[in-house]
Structures are given as structure tokens and as C-alpha cells.
Short mmCIF file of C-alpha atoms and ligand atoms in Angstrom, two decimals:
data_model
loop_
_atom_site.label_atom_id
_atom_site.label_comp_id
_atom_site.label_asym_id
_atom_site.label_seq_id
_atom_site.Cartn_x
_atom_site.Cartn_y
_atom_site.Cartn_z
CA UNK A 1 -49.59 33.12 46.36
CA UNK A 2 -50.28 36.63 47.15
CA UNK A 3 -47.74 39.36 46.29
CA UNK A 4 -45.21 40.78 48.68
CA UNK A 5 -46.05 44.34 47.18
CA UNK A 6 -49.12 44.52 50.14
CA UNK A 7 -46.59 44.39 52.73
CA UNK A 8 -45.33 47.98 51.44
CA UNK A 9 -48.14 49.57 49.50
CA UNK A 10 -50.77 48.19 51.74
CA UNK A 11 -53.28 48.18 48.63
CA UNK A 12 -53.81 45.25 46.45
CA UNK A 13 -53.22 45.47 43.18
CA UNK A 14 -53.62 42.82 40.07
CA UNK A 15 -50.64 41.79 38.96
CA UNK A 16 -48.44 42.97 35.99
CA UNK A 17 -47.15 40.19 33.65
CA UNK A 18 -43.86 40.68 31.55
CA UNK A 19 -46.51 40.52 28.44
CA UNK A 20 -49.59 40.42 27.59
CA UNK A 21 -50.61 41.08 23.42
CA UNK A 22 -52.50 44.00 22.54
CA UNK A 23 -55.55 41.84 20.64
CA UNK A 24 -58.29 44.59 19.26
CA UNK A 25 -62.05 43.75 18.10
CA UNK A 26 -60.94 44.34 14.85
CA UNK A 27 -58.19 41.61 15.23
CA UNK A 28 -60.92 39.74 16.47
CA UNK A 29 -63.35 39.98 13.88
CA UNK A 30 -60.59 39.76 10.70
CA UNK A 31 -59.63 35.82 12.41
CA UNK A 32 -63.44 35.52 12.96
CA UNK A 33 -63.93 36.24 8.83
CA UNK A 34 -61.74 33.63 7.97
CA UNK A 35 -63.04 31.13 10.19
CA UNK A 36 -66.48 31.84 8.33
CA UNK A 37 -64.83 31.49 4.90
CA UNK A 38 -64.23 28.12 4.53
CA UNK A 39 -60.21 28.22 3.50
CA UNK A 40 -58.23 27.70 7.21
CA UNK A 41 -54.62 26.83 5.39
CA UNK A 42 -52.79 29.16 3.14
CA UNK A 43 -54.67 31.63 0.93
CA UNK A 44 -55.70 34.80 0.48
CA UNK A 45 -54.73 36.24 3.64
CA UNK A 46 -51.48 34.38 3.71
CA UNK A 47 -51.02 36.11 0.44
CA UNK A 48 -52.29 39.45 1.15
CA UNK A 49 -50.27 39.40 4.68
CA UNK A 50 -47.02 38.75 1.77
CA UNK A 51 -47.75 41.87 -0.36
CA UNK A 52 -48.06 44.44 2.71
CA UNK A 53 -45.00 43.29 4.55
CA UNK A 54 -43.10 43.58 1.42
CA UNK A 55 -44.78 46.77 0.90
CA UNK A 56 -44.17 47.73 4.53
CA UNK A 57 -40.48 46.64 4.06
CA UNK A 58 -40.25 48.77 0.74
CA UNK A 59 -41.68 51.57 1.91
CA UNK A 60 -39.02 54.28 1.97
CA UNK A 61 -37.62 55.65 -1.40
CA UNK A 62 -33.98 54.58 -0.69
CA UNK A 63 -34.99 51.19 -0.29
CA UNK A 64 -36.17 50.66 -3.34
CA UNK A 65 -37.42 47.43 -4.29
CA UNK A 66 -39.15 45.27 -5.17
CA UNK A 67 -39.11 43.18 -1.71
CA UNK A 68 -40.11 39.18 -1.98
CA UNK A 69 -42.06 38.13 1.19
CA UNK A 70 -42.98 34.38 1.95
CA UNK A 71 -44.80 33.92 5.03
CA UNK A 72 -44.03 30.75 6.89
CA UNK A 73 -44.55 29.36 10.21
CA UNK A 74 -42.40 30.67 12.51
CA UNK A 75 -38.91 32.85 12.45
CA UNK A 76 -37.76 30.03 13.07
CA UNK A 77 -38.62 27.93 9.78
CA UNK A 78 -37.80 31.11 8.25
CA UNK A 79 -34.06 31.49 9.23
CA UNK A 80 -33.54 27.41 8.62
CA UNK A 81 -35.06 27.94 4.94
CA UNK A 82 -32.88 31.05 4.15
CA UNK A 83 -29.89 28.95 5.30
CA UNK A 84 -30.99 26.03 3.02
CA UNK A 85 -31.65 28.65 0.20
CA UNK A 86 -28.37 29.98 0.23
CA UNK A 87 -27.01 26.30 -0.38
CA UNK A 88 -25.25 26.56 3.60
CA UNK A 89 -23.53 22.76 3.76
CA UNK A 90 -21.29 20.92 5.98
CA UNK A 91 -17.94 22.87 6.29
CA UNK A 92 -19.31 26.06 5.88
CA UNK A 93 -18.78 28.59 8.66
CA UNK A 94 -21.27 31.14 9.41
CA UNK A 95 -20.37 34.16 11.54
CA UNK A 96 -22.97 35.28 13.76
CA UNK A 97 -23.72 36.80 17.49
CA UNK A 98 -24.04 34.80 20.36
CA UNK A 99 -26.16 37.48 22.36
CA UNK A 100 -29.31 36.04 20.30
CA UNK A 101 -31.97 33.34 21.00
CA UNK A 102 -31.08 29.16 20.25
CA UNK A 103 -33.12 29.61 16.41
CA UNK A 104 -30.46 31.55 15.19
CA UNK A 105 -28.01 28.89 16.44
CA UNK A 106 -30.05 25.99 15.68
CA UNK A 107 -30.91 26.81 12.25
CA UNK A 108 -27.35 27.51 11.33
CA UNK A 109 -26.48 23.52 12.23
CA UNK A 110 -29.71 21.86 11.06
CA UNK A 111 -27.54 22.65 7.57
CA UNK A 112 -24.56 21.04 8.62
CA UNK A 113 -22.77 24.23 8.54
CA UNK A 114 -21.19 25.60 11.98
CA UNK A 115 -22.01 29.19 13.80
CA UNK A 116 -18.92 30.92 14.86
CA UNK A 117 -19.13 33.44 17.02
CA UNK A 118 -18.19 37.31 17.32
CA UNK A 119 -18.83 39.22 19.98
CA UNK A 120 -21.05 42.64 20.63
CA UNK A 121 -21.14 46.00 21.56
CA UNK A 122 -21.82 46.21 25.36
CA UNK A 123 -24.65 49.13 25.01
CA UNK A 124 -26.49 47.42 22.23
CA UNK A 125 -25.64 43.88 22.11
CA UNK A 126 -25.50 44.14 18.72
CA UNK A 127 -22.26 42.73 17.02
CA UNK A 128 -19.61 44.39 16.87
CA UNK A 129 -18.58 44.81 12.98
CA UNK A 130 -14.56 44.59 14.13
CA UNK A 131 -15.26 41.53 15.79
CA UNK A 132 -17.47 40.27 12.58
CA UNK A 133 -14.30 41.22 10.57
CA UNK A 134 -11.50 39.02 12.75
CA UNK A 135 -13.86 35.97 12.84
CA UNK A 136 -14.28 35.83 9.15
CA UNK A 137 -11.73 32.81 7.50
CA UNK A 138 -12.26 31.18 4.15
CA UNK A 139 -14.61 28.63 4.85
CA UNK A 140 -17.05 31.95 5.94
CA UNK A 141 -20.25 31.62 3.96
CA UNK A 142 -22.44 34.35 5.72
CA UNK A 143 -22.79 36.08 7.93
CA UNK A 144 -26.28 36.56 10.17
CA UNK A 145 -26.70 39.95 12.32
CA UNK A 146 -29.80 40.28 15.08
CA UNK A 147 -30.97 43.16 16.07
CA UNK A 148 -31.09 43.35 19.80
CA UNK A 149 -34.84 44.52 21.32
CA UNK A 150 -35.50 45.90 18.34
CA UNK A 151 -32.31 48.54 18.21
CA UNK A 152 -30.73 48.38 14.47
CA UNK A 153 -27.94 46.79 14.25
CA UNK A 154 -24.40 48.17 12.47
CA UNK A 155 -25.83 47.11 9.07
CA UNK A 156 -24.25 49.81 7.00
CA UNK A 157 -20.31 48.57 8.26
CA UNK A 158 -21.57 44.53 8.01
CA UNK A 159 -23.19 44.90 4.76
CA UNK A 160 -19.44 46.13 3.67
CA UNK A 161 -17.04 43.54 5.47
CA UNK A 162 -19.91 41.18 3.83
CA UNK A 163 -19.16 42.44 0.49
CA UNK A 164 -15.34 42.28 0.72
CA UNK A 165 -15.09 38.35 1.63
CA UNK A 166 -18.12 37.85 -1.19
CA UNK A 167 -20.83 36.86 1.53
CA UNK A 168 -24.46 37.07 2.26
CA UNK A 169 -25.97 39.24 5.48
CA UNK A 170 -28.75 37.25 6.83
CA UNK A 171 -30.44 39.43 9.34
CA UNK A 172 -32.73 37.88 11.95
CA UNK A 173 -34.74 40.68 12.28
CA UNK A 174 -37.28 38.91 14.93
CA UNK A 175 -37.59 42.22 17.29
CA UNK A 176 -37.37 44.82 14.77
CA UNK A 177 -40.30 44.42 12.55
CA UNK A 178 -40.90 48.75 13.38
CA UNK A 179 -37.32 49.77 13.85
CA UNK A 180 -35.30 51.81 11.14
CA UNK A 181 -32.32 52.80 10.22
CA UNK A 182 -31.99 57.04 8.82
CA UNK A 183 -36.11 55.88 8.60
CA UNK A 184 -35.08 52.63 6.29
CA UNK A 185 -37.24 50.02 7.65
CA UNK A 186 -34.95 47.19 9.09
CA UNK A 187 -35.33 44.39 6.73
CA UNK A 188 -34.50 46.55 3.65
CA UNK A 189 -31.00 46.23 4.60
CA UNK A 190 -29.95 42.64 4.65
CA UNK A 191 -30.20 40.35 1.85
CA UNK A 192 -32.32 38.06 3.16
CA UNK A 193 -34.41 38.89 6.38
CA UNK A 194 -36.72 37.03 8.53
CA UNK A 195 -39.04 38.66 11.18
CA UNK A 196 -41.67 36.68 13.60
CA UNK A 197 -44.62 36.98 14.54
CA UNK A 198 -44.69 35.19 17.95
CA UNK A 199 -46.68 35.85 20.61
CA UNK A 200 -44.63 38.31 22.60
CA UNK A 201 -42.97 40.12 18.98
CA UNK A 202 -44.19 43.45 18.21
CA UNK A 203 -46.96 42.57 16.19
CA UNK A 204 -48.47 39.14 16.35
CA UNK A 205 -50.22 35.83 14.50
CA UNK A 206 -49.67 34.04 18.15
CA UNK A 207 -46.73 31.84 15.92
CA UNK A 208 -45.23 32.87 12.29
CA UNK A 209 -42.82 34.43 10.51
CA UNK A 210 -41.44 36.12 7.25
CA UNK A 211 -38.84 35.80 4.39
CA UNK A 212 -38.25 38.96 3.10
CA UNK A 213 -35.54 39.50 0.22
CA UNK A 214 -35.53 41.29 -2.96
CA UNK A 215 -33.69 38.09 -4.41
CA UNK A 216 -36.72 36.53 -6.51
CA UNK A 217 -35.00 33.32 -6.86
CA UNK A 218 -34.67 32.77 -3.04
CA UNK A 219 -37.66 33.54 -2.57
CA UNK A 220 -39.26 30.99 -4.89
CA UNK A 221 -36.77 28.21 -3.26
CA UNK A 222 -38.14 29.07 0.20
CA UNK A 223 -41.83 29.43 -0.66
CA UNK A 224 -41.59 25.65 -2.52
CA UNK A 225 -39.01 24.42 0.52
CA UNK A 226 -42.20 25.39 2.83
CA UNK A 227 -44.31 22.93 1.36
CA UNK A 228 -42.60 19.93 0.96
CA UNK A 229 -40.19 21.10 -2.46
CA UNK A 230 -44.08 20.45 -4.49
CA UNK A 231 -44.39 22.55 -7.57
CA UNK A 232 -48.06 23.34 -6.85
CA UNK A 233 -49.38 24.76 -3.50
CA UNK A 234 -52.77 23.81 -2.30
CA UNK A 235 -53.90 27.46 -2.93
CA UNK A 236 -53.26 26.43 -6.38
CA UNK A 237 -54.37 22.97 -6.27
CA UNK A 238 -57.65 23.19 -4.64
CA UNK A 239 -58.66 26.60 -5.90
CA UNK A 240 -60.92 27.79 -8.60
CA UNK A 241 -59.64 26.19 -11.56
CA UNK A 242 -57.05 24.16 -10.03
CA UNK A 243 -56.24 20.61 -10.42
CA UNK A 244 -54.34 18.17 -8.16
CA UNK A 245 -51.21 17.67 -10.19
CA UNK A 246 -47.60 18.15 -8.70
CA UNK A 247 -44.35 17.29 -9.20
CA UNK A 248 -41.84 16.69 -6.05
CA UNK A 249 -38.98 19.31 -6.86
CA UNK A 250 -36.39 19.10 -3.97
CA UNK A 251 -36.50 17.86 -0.16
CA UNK A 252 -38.72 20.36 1.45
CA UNK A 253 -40.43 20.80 4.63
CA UNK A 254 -44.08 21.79 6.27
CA UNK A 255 -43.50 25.36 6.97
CA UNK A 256 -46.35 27.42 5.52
CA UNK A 257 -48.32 29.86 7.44
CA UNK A 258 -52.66 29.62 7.98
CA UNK A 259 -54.79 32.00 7.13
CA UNK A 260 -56.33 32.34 10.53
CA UNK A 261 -53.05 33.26 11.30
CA UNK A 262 -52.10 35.58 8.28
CA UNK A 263 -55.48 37.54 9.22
CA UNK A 264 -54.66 38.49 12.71
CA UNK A 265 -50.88 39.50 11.67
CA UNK A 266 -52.58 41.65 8.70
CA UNK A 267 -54.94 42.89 11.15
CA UNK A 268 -52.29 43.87 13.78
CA UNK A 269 -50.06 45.48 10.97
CA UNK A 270 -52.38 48.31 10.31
CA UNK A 271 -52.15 49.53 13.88
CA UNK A 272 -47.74 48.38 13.90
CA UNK A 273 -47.16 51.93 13.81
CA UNK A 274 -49.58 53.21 17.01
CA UNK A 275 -48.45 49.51 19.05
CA UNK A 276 -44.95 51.07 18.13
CA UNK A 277 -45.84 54.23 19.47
CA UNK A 278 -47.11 53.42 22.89
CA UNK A 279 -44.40 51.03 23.59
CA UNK A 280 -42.24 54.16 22.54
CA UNK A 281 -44.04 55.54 25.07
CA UNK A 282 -43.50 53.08 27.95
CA UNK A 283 -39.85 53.26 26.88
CA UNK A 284 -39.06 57.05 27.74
CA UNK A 285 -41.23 57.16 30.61
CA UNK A 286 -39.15 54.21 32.31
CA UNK A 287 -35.96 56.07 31.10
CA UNK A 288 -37.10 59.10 32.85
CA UNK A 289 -38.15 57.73 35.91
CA UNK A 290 -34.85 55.30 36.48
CA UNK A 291 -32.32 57.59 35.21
CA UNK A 292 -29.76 58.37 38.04
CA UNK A 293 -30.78 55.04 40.24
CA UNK A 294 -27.27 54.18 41.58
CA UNK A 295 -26.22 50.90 39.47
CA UNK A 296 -28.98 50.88 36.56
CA UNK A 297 -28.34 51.90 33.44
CA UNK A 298 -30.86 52.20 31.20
CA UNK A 299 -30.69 51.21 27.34
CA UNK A 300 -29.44 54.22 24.59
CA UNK A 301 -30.50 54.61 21.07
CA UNK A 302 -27.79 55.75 18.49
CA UNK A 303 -27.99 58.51 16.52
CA UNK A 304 -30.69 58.04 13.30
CA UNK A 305 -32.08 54.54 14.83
CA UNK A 306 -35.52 54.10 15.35
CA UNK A 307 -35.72 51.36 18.07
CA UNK A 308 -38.96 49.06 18.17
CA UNK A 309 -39.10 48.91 21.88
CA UNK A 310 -39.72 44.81 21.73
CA UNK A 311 -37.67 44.71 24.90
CA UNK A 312 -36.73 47.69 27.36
CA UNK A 313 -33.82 46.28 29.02
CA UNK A 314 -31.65 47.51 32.36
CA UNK A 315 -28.35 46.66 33.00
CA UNK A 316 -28.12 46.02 36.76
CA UNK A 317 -24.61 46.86 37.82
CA UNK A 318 -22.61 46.28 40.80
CA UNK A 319 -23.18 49.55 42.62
CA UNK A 320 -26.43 49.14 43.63
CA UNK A 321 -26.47 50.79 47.65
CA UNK A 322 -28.73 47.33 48.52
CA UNK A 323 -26.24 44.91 47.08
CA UNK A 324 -29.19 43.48 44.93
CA UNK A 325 -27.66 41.89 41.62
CA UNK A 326 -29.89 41.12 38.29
CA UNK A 327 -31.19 37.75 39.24
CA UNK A 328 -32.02 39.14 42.75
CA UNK A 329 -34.04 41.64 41.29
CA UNK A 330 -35.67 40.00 39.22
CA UNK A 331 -37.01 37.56 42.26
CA UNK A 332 -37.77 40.75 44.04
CA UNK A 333 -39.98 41.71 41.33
CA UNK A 334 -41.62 38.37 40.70
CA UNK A 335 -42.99 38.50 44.52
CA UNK A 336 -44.12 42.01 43.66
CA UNK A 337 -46.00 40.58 40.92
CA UNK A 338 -44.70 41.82 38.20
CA UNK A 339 -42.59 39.81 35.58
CA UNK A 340 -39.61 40.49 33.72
CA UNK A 341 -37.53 38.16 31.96
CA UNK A 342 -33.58 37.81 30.59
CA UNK A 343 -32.65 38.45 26.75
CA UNK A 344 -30.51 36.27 26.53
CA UNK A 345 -28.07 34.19 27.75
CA UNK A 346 -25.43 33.82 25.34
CA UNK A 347 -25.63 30.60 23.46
CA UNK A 348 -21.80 29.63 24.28
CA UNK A 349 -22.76 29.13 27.65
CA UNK A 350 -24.76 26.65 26.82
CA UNK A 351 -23.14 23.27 27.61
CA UNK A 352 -24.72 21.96 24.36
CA UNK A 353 -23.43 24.52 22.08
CA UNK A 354 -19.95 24.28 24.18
CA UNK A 355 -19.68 20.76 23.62
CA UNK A 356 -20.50 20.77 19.81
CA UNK A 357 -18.89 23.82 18.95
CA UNK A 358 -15.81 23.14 21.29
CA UNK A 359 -16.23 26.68 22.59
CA UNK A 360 -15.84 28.00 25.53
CA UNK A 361 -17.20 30.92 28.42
CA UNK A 362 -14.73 33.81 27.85
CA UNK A 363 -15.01 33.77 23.95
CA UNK A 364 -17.13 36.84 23.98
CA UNK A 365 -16.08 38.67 27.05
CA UNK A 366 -18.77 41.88 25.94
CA UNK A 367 -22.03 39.61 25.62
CA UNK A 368 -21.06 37.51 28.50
CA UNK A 369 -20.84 40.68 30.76
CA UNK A 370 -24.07 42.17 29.20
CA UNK A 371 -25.88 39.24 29.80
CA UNK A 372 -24.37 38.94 33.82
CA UNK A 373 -26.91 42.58 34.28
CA UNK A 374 -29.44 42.19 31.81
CA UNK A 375 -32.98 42.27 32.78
CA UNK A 376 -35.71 42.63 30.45
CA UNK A 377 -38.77 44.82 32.32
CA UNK A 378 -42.58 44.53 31.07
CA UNK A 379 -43.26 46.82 27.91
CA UNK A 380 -46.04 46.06 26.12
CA UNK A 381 -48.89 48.45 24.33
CA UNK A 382 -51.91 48.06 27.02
CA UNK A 383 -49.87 48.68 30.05
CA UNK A 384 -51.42 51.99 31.99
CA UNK A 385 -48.52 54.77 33.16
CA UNK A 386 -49.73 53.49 36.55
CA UNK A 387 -48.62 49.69 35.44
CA UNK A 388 -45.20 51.48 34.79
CA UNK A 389 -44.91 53.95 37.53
CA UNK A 390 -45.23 50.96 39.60
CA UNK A 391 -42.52 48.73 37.98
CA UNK A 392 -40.27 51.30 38.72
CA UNK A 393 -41.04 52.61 42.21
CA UNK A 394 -40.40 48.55 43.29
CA UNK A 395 -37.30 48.67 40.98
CA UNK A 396 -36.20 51.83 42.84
CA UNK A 397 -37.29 50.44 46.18
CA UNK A 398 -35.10 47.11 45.88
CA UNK A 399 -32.01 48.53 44.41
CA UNK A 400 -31.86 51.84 46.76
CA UNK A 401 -33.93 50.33 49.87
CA UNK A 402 -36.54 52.79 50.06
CA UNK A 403 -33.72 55.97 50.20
C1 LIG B 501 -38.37 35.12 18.84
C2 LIG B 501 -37.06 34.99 18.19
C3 LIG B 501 -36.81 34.06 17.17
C4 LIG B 501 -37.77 32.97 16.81
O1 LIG B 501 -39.00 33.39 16.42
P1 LIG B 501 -40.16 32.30 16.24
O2 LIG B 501 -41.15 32.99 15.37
O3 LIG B 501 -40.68 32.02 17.62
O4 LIG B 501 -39.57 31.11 15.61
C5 LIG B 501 -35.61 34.11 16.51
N1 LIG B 501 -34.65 34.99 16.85
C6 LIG B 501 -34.82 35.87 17.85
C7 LIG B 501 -33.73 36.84 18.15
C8 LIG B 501 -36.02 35.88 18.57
O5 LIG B 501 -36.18 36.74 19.59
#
């Protein structure tokens, strides 16, 4: 179909998706090298890919650490085996935000224990640590924070409610692999955190994801839960000098990441900072250009956060002078050719979750009203100033009509 944007520009132009990955010949070639070495499972670069995260995590003198890191297959299989490490069971509660995507959620009951729900702060959609307090009871085992796009969330006031009731912070730290807190890398913060490398995150291994903790003993539980509860890892097994004994410790899982993988997330980790950077970029130019558009509000950043810029999202508010509404605009936009996306709905309006958690829309008023605007615009590190001048001369076009 061809875009609508010819109608009004008059020149064609190639369309801009919500994402695209910034893949370099370097990322190239380090993938390349391991496909020429002859180990395609876990191994060196799984390994190496371990130490600089933790490194990366531990890099600021007031974190000191040192940080575990066990790379696994997804963010995903990282939150469910940080669950099962902290011994999460049937009966536990586990207070956490609904403004997140369904792995939080889903992770939380594949241990039997139940998410309950506090709500956020409307300009981060991060939770609100009052709301974390009044939904804490004593069958609260954790407590899981996500921070939203990649802007840090209240750790400093959760890490304390956490210590008063005795409970873990989990932090699913899937946007904020680049985002800090007074220049603390997020991840340093929690007691156990898990960031992903997905396709779309802010750096990439196309799938996988990270345990990071300074708690040696979880991290051993997770790294043998990953591959099946064995006591002996291929790496170890097949290696030089290895031999193909194991003993079956616990029920485990397949979770482990490639090397193939583990090259192209090492690879993309050297340039985290400059991706970071030009989506930093990308950010302040949209926030200068669609400041003062009637009924858009563009996102903040608190004082001494450092936001990744995963997402840049608008709220689209009721005042817009052509009436148009989030969804309407977001149509608008996809016949211009140009994609954008929603982050998220919340996951009690879900009839699944609302059925097995007996919960209900109007629990969290604040994330419910933050999702009704939300609209997540392209933002990723290739994109040309032109690419973003013209996301928002169509944004301004279909909210003001052209005025
Ligand atoms: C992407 C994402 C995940 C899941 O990451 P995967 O690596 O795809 O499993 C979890 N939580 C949030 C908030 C995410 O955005």
C-alpha cells in the first residue's frame, strides 16, 4: 500500500519503521568469528559477555562490587530463574507494577506465587513507592520494580520499604541496560537484576538476557537452573580436559545463552555508550520540536537520572484542536509510514490476568490513565534528523490540522 504522506508532501519517501537495530561490520564480523570457531553453544563469549556486564554494572565506585552475571536466554528466563532462586512458592505474594510487559507477570506465577499490584507515577510510570508500601501484607515475599523506557525507577525509597518488611527488590531492568541513577548504573541497585537483550532493547543478541546480582549463591543456583540443575556445563564437559560426568542437582531448565549470540551482545556493548548517545540525541530533538503542541506532552527526566532512551513516549491528551486521540494517531501515522507502538497496556486489563488474579480495571487508576495516551514514537540509533523532523511535522500535522 502506498503511504498517505504523498498526498501532503507530494515527494515519496521510504518509510520509517518504529525500529530497526543498529548492526555494525564489526558486529558482523565478531558473530562471523564464532561461526568459524567451531563452539556455537555456550563458551567463551558467553563467558566473556558475563565478565563485562558485571564489569559494566560495577563500574562506578559507589557501587562497589563484585557483580555476578549469568547470561541466559532471554529476560524472560532470567526473571523466572531469579524468582525460582529466591525460593518464590505458592502463597507467596509479590508486589510489582502493572505498567510493565506479560514476563514480569508471567514469571511471577510460573512459581506458584501471585503478582499483586501497585500502581505508578503518572510522568514516569514507574511505581509509586507509597503505593509499593500499602500493597505490602505478610505473605509479601518481594518485591519487583521496572524501569519504564529506560527512566530509573524510585530505587533509593523501594530498596528501603524492601528492607523494613525483610524483602528482596527484583528489578526488571529490560530498558535500562545505559540508564543511571546520580551516574550508578541501573542494575547496581537491586538485588537481583535482569536486563535483555532482545531485538528492539538498547543493545542487542537478537534474543537474551542477564542475571546480574552481587549474591554469589544466586547466582550459582541460576547459572545450574539454566541447564537443566546438571553440576557440569558442556563448556566444562566437552572442553579441553573435560570429561562427560554429571550429577542432576535440582529441577532445572534450558535457558543458557549461544555464543553466536554472546558475540554480537559483546560486540554491541563496546559502542552501548555512543547507541546511548544518539538515541539521547533523537530524544531532545523530538522534545524540542513537540514542546507546546496543544495536548502532547512529552516525557521528563528527574533530577540525577540518566534515561536510556529505549522508548520516547508522548502522552496524547484530550486537548488536541483536531480531536485526534492516541490510537487515532497512531493510525494516522501508520498510513504516513511511519510506526510507533504502545508501552504497555497494563496487565490488569488483561482478561486473563483479571480472571486469575480476581482483579479488576480501576485498581491502578495512574497506569490505567497513562496507558489511555501513551504512544511510543520511533527512536532508534540510525534514524537521520530528517527521519525525525518528519515524525514530528505528521505528528504536528494530525493533532493541530496543519495550523
Ligand atoms: C522486553 C521486556 C522483557 C522481556 O525480555 P525478553 O528478553 O524478550 O524476554 C521483560 N520486561 C520488560 C519490561 C520488557 O520490555
Amino acid at each position: 500500500m502506498k503511504p498517505d504522506y504523498d498526498r501532503f508532501g507530494g515527494v515519496s519517501k521510504p518509510p520509517i519503521p518504529f525500529h530497526r537495530p543498529s548492526v555494525s561490520e564489526a558486529d558482523v564480523e565478531a558473530v562471523s568469528g564464532v561461526l568459524r570457531s567451531g563452539w556455537l553453544t555456550t563458551g567463551p563469549k558467553v563467558k566473556a559477555l558475563e565478565a563485562a556486564v558485571a564489569g559494566y554494572v560495577g563500574s562506578h565506585e559507589s557501587a562497589p562490587g563484585p557483580f555476578h552475571a549469568v547470561a541466559l536466554s532471554s529476560c524472560t528466563a532470567a526473571l523466572h530463574l531469579a524468582f525460582v532462586a529466591l525460593g518464590l512458592k505458592k502463597g507467596d505474594e509479590v508486589v510489582t507494577s502493572p505498567y510493565t510487559f506479560v514476563s514480569t507477570g508471567e514469571t511471577i506465577l510460573y512459581t506458584g506465587a501471585k503478582p499483586v499490584f501497585a500502581d505508578v507515577e503518572r510522568a514516569t510510570k514507574n511505581l509509586s513507592p507509597e503505593a509499593v508500601e500499602r500493597a505490602i501484607t505478610p505473605k509479601t515475599r518481594a518485591i519487583v520494580t521496572i524501569s519504564m523506557a529506560g527512566h530509573p525507577c524510585r530505587s533509593a525509597e523501594i530498596e528501603q520499604i524492601a528492607k523494613q518488611h525483610g524483602v528482596p527488590v527484583v528489578e526488571d531492568a529490560a530498558h535500562s541496560l545505559t540508564s543511571r541513577i546520580w551516574s550508578v548504573p541501573v542494575g547496581a541497585q537491586a538485588d537481583i537484576s535482569c536486563f535483555s537483550f532482545y531485538a528492539t532493547k538498547v543493545i542487542t543478541a537478537g534474543e537474551g538476557g542477564m542475571v546480574v546480582t552481587k549474591n554469589q549463591e544466586w547466582a550459582d543456583r541460576v547459572r545450574r537452573l539454566s541447564l537443566h540443575g546438571l553440576s557440569a556445563a558442556a563448556w566444562s564437559r566437552y572442553g579441553k580436559g573435560g570429561w562427560w560426568e554429571y550429577d542432576v542437582t535440582e529441577l532445572g531448565w534450558k535457558y543458557n545463552l549461544t555464543d553466536p549470540q554472546a558475540a554480537l551482545a559483546l560486540s554491541q556493548l563496546e559502542r552501548a555508550e555512543a547507541l546511548r548517545d544518539r538515541r539521547e540525541a533523537i530524544a531532545t530533538r523530538y522534545t524540542k520540536g513537540l514542546t507546546g503542541v496543544p495536548g502532547l506532552t512529552t516525557p521528563t527526566v528527574a533530577k540525577g537520572m540518566r534515561h536510556s532512551w529505549h522508548l520516547y513516549q508522548i502522552a496524547v491528551g484530550d486537548g488536541t484542536p483536531t480531536g485526534m486521540d492516541r490510537n487515532a494517531l497512531g493510525l494516522a501515522l501508520r498510513e504516513d509510514g511511519i510506526g510507533t507502538s504502545v508501552h504497555f497496556k497494563p496487565l490488569h486489563l488483561f482478561p486473563w490476568y483479571q480472571k486469575r488474579l480476581r482483579v479488576k480495571p480501576g485498581l491502578c487508576p495512574e497506569a490505567e490513565a497513562a496507558f489511555a495516551q501513551t504512544l511510543s514514537l520511533p527512536i532508534w540509533p540510525d534514524m537521520t534528523e530528517e527521519d525525525v523532523d518528519r515524525v514530528m511535522e505528521r505528528v504536528r500535522f494530525h493533532l493541530t490540522g496543519g495550523a
